[in-house]
Amino acid sequence: MARPAGANTTSITFNNVAIGSLTLNATAFPNSNGTGTAQAKGSAPVYRDGQCNRFRHRHHGQHHHAVEFNACRSDGSGGSDASPGGDRRDAAGNIVLLSSQKLQWVSSDTARAAVDSAGIVTGVAIASGVSAPQITVTDTESGKSASIGVTVAALLYNSTFESGTVDSVWTTVSLGTSVPLHIEATPIGDRHFLGQLLQQKAILTLNNLSAHSAVTVTFDLFIISTWDGNGGVPPGSSVWGPDIWQLQVAGSQTLLNTTFSNWQ
Amino acid sequence: MTTCFPKPRRRPIRTTFPGGVHPAQTGATEKNTLGYTFTTSTGPAVVDSVYHLTYTFAHSSSSLELDFNSLQNEGANEFWGLDNVKVTAN
């Protein structure tokens, strides 16, 4: 493009910019038709973020038809932050760029989840299902808006055992041959974990929980050495097994009752 | 490293005890990645597996006790452990 008469700057608009990392390159030529010896070159990296409202760009006048949320994080633990992501699209489904300053974020229940002007959601109190707060974003220029429900979960316990010490919430009961609870590191990867344990029960006790209706437990189970599944030869015999492992909610239910084998 | 008396190499199985039968290490997110070895009659072999497990259940009490129970047949060469334990409530 030609330099405008009597001015040192100009601009160009790129439509339908791909999401992701881009590099803008510019070369200045002395002649208005782009000929002659190049006088200067420049480049700049930019990033078009399609998930969250991070991209700063001048609104270039396209009319956007709808505001859509996509699957940026939609839930978070109490006290932690999350940001619902969203793309702005026109009637044809094309992504429309607009200024973040024109977006207004509102929570339907600030006692459970708050949202700031940048769309960052902070969990305040447990909420899910029908009590899940709605986070609504409105483009004040067009009046278009969209909402999404957020689940706020309370983090009751979280450990990678990288500290090298066993938390006081853990205890053990022997079911045969056992060892004291301890932390080891794996030979490969130096991953600290609770173990190695033997024929015993590792008990995780959490008290003084706030009101809730459901619990989710997630963990990695390491099965090490010569576990034999249901048994030896013939299968089901008690020569080498069965090697049973269980997860139970004390006084309530058994979540897992199975055998494991490492022999391929 | 874990070594013990040589066990004969064989092909036992895993099962949702006492339910359906599955091949060894079925469902494992990692197989033989931790570096634990065991010497069998055919020589040393890496034998470990990692299972990434998640369970959600109804619960409303102000206290919670989770029991991770190991009832394996042999007490000298069958080990286990836990990592990345996370508990949430809603």
PDB file of N, CA and C in Angstrom, chain A residues 172-182 194-202 224-225 227 244-245, chain B residues 2 68-81:
ATOM      1  N   THR A 172      -2.335 -45.666  58.405  1.00  0.00           N
ATOM      2  CA  THR A 172      -2.323 -46.986  57.771  1.00  0.00           C
ATOM      3  C   THR A 172      -2.705 -48.068  58.766  1.00  0.00           C
ATOM      4  N   VAL A 173      -3.275 -49.131  58.238  1.00  0.00           N
ATOM      5  CA  VAL A 173      -3.613 -50.318  59.028  1.00  0.00           C
ATOM      6  C   VAL A 173      -3.064 -51.523  58.271  1.00  0.00           C
ATOM      7  N   SER A 174      -2.375 -52.401  58.978  1.00  0.00           N
ATOM      8  CA  SER A 174      -1.789 -53.576  58.327  1.00  0.00           C
ATOM      9  C   SER A 174      -2.853 -54.608  58.012  1.00  0.00           C
ATOM     10  N   LEU A 175      -2.744 -55.186  56.817  1.00  0.00           N
ATOM     11  CA  LEU A 175      -3.618 -56.294  56.418  1.00  0.00           C
ATOM     12  C   LEU A 175      -2.803 -57.560  56.191  1.00  0.00           C
ATOM     13  N   GLY A 176      -1.563 -57.563  56.673  1.00  0.00           N
ATOM     14  CA  GLY A 176      -0.648 -58.694  56.484  1.00  0.00           C
ATOM     15  C   GLY A 176       0.763 -58.202  56.723  1.00  0.00           C
ATOM     16  N   THR A 177       1.561 -58.206  55.686  1.00  0.00           N
ATOM     17  CA  THR A 177       2.892 -57.604  55.754  1.00  0.00           C
ATOM     18  C   THR A 177       2.781 -56.136  55.352  1.00  0.00           C
ATOM     19  N   SER A 178       3.262 -55.242  56.214  1.00  0.00           N
ATOM     20  CA  SER A 178       3.080 -53.824  55.937  1.00  0.00           C
ATOM     21  C   SER A 178       4.337 -53.044  56.283  1.00  0.00           C
ATOM     22  N   VAL A 179       4.353 -51.803  55.862  1.00  0.00           N
ATOM     23  CA  VAL A 179       5.460 -50.887  56.168  1.00  0.00           C
ATOM     24  C   VAL A 179       4.844 -49.565  56.614  1.00  0.00           C
ATOM     25  N   PRO A 180       5.606 -48.739  57.341  1.00  0.00           N
ATOM     26  CA  PRO A 180       5.100 -47.408  57.689  1.00  0.00           C
ATOM     27  C   PRO A 180       4.877 -46.582  56.418  1.00  0.00           C
ATOM     28  N   LEU A 181       3.906 -45.676  56.487  1.00  0.00           N
ATOM     29  CA  LEU A 181       3.688 -44.789  55.352  1.00  0.00           C
ATOM     30  C   LEU A 181       4.926 -43.922  55.131  1.00  0.00           C
ATOM     31  N   HIS A 182       5.320 -43.804  53.881  1.00  0.00           N
ATOM     32  CA  HIS A 182       6.520 -43.036  53.559  1.00  0.00           C
ATOM     33  C   HIS A 182       6.447 -42.600  52.103  1.00  0.00           C
ATOM     34  N   LEU A 194       3.373 -41.794  47.446  1.00  0.00           N
ATOM     35  CA  LEU A 194       3.127 -42.453  48.721  1.00  0.00           C
ATOM     36  C   LEU A 194       3.327 -43.952  48.525  1.00  0.00           C
ATOM     37  N   GLY A 195       4.404 -44.493  49.032  1.00  0.00           N
ATOM     38  CA  GLY A 195       4.733 -45.898  48.847  1.00  0.00           C
ATOM     39  C   GLY A 195       6.240 -46.061  48.773  1.00  0.00           C
ATOM     40  N   GLN A 196       6.717 -47.271  48.485  1.00  0.00           N
ATOM     41  CA  GLN A 196       5.959 -48.453  48.136  1.00  0.00           C
ATOM     42  C   GLN A 196       5.320 -49.075  49.373  1.00  0.00           C
ATOM     43  N   LEU A 197       4.073 -49.480  49.219  1.00  0.00           N
ATOM     44  CA  LEU A 197       3.336 -50.088  50.307  1.00  0.00           C
ATOM     45  C   LEU A 197       3.122 -51.561  50.009  1.00  0.00           C
ATOM     46  N   LEU A 198       2.709 -52.298  51.026  1.00  0.00           N
ATOM     47  CA  LEU A 198       2.535 -53.752  50.880  1.00  0.00           C
ATOM     48  C   LEU A 198       1.086 -54.139  51.161  1.00  0.00           C
ATOM     49  N   GLN A 199       0.905 -55.165  51.997  1.00  0.00           N
ATOM     50  CA  GLN A 199      -0.449 -55.649  52.302  1.00  0.00           C
ATOM     51  C   GLN A 199      -1.024 -54.780  53.414  1.00  0.00           C
ATOM     52  N   GLN A 200      -1.614 -53.661  53.036  1.00  0.00           N
ATOM     53  CA  GLN A 200      -2.077 -52.727  54.046  1.00  0.00           C
ATOM     54  C   GLN A 200      -3.102 -51.772  53.483  1.00  0.00           C
ATOM     55  N   LYS A 201      -3.713 -51.058  54.409  1.00  0.00           N
ATOM     56  CA  LYS A 201      -4.720 -50.067  54.081  1.00  0.00           C
ATOM     57  C   LYS A 201      -4.115 -48.689  54.301  1.00  0.00           C
ATOM     58  N   ALA A 202      -4.193 -47.830  53.285  1.00  0.00           N
ATOM     59  CA  ALA A 202      -3.814 -46.426  53.440  1.00  0.00           C
ATOM     60  C   ALA A 202      -5.104 -45.637  53.563  1.00  0.00           C
ATOM     61  N   ILE A 224       3.297 -52.114  41.298  1.00  0.00           N
ATOM     62  CA  ILE A 224       4.734 -52.330  41.128  1.00  0.00           C
ATOM     63  C   ILE A 224       5.102 -53.797  41.344  1.00  0.00           C
ATOM     64  N   SER A 225       5.879 -54.292  40.442  1.00  0.00           N
ATOM     65  CA  SER A 225       6.476 -55.626  40.505  1.00  0.00           C
ATOM     66  C   SER A 225       5.451 -56.703  40.156  1.00  0.00           C
ATOM     67  N   TRP A 227       2.643 -58.373  40.429  1.00  0.00           N
ATOM     68  CA  TRP A 227       1.216 -58.608  40.664  1.00  0.00           C
ATOM     69  C   TRP A 227       0.719 -59.647  39.659  1.00  0.00           C
ATOM     70  N   ILE A 244      -5.660 -58.587  45.027  1.00  0.00           N
ATOM     71  CA  ILE A 244      -6.839 -57.706  45.041  1.00  0.00           C
ATOM     72  C   ILE A 244      -6.461 -56.313  45.531  1.00  0.00           C
ATOM     73  N   TRP A 245      -7.068 -55.311  44.908  1.00  0.00           N
ATOM     74  CA  TRP A 245      -6.907 -53.920  45.371  1.00  0.00           C
ATOM     75  C   TRP A 245      -8.283 -53.273  45.395  1.00  0.00           C
TER      76      TRP A 245
ATOM     77  N   THR B   2      13.688 -53.802  42.518  1.00  0.00           N
ATOM     78  CA  THR B   2      13.088 -54.822  43.353  1.00  0.00           C
ATOM     79  C   THR B   2      13.503 -56.187  42.822  1.00  0.00           C
ATOM     80  N   PHE B  68      -7.820 -47.003  50.931  1.00  0.00           N
ATOM     81  CA  PHE B  68      -7.126 -47.612  49.790  1.00  0.00           C
ATOM     82  C   PHE B  68      -6.538 -48.924  50.295  1.00  0.00           C
ATOM     83  N   ASN B  69      -7.181 -50.039  49.928  1.00  0.00           N
ATOM     84  CA  ASN B  69      -6.844 -51.340  50.516  1.00  0.00           C
ATOM     85  C   ASN B  69      -6.089 -52.219  49.530  1.00  0.00           C
ATOM     86  N   SER B  70      -5.015 -52.813  49.988  1.00  0.00           N
ATOM     87  CA  SER B  70      -4.275 -53.743  49.149  1.00  0.00           C
ATOM     88  C   SER B  70      -4.261 -55.117  49.791  1.00  0.00           C
ATOM     89  N   LEU B  71      -4.807 -56.078  49.075  1.00  0.00           N
ATOM     90  CA  LEU B  71      -4.957 -57.442  49.598  1.00  0.00           C
ATOM     91  C   LEU B  71      -4.234 -58.425  48.691  1.00  0.00           C
ATOM     92  N   GLN B  72      -3.063 -58.030  48.208  1.00  0.00           N
ATOM     93  CA  GLN B  72      -2.345 -58.893  47.290  1.00  0.00           C
ATOM     94  C   GLN B  72      -1.859 -60.153  48.007  1.00  0.00           C
ATOM     95  N   ASN B  73      -1.655 -61.188  47.210  1.00  0.00           N
ATOM     96  CA  ASN B  73      -1.335 -62.516  47.740  1.00  0.00           C
ATOM     97  C   ASN B  73       0.047 -62.578  48.384  1.00  0.00           C
ATOM     98  N   GLU B  74       1.007 -61.887  47.779  1.00  0.00           N
ATOM     99  CA  GLU B  74       2.387 -61.974  48.276  1.00  0.00           C
ATOM    100  C   GLU B  74       2.778 -60.664  48.958  1.00  0.00           C
ATOM    101  N   GLY B  75       3.395 -60.803  50.110  1.00  0.00           N
ATOM    102  CA  GLY B  75       3.740 -59.627  50.887  1.00  0.00           C
ATOM    103  C   GLY B  75       5.153 -59.149  50.732  1.00  0.00           C
ATOM    104  N   ALA B  76       5.920 -59.776  49.832  1.00  0.00           N
ATOM    105  CA  ALA B  76       7.332 -59.408  49.733  1.00  0.00           C
ATOM    106  C   ALA B  76       7.722 -58.846  48.377  1.00  0.00           C
ATOM    107  N   ASN B  77       6.939 -59.059  47.367  1.00  0.00           N
ATOM    108  CA  ASN B  77       7.358 -58.605  46.030  1.00  0.00           C
ATOM    109  C   ASN B  77       6.204 -58.046  45.207  1.00  0.00           C
ATOM    110  N   GLU B  78       5.170 -57.611  45.867  1.00  0.00           N
ATOM    111  CA  GLU B  78       4.052 -56.969  45.169  1.00  0.00           C
ATOM    112  C   GLU B  78       3.755 -55.662  45.894  1.00  0.00           C
ATOM    113  N   PHE B  79       4.154 -54.568  45.259  1.00  0.00           N
ATOM    114  CA  PHE B  79       4.090 -53.265  45.912  1.00  0.00           C
ATOM    115  C   PHE B  79       3.081 -52.369  45.203  1.00  0.00           C
ATOM    116  N   TRP B  80       2.722 -51.289  45.875  1.00  0.00           N
ATOM    117  CA  TRP B  80       1.825 -50.319  45.270  1.00  0.00           C
ATOM    118  C   TRP B  80       2.067 -48.954  45.897  1.00  0.00           C
ATOM    119  N   GLY B  81       1.505 -47.939  45.265  1.00  0.00           N
ATOM    120  CA  GLY B  81       1.645 -46.590  45.793  1.00  0.00           C
ATOM    121  C   GLY B  81       0.609 -45.662  45.174  1.00  0.00           C
TER     122      GLY B  81
END
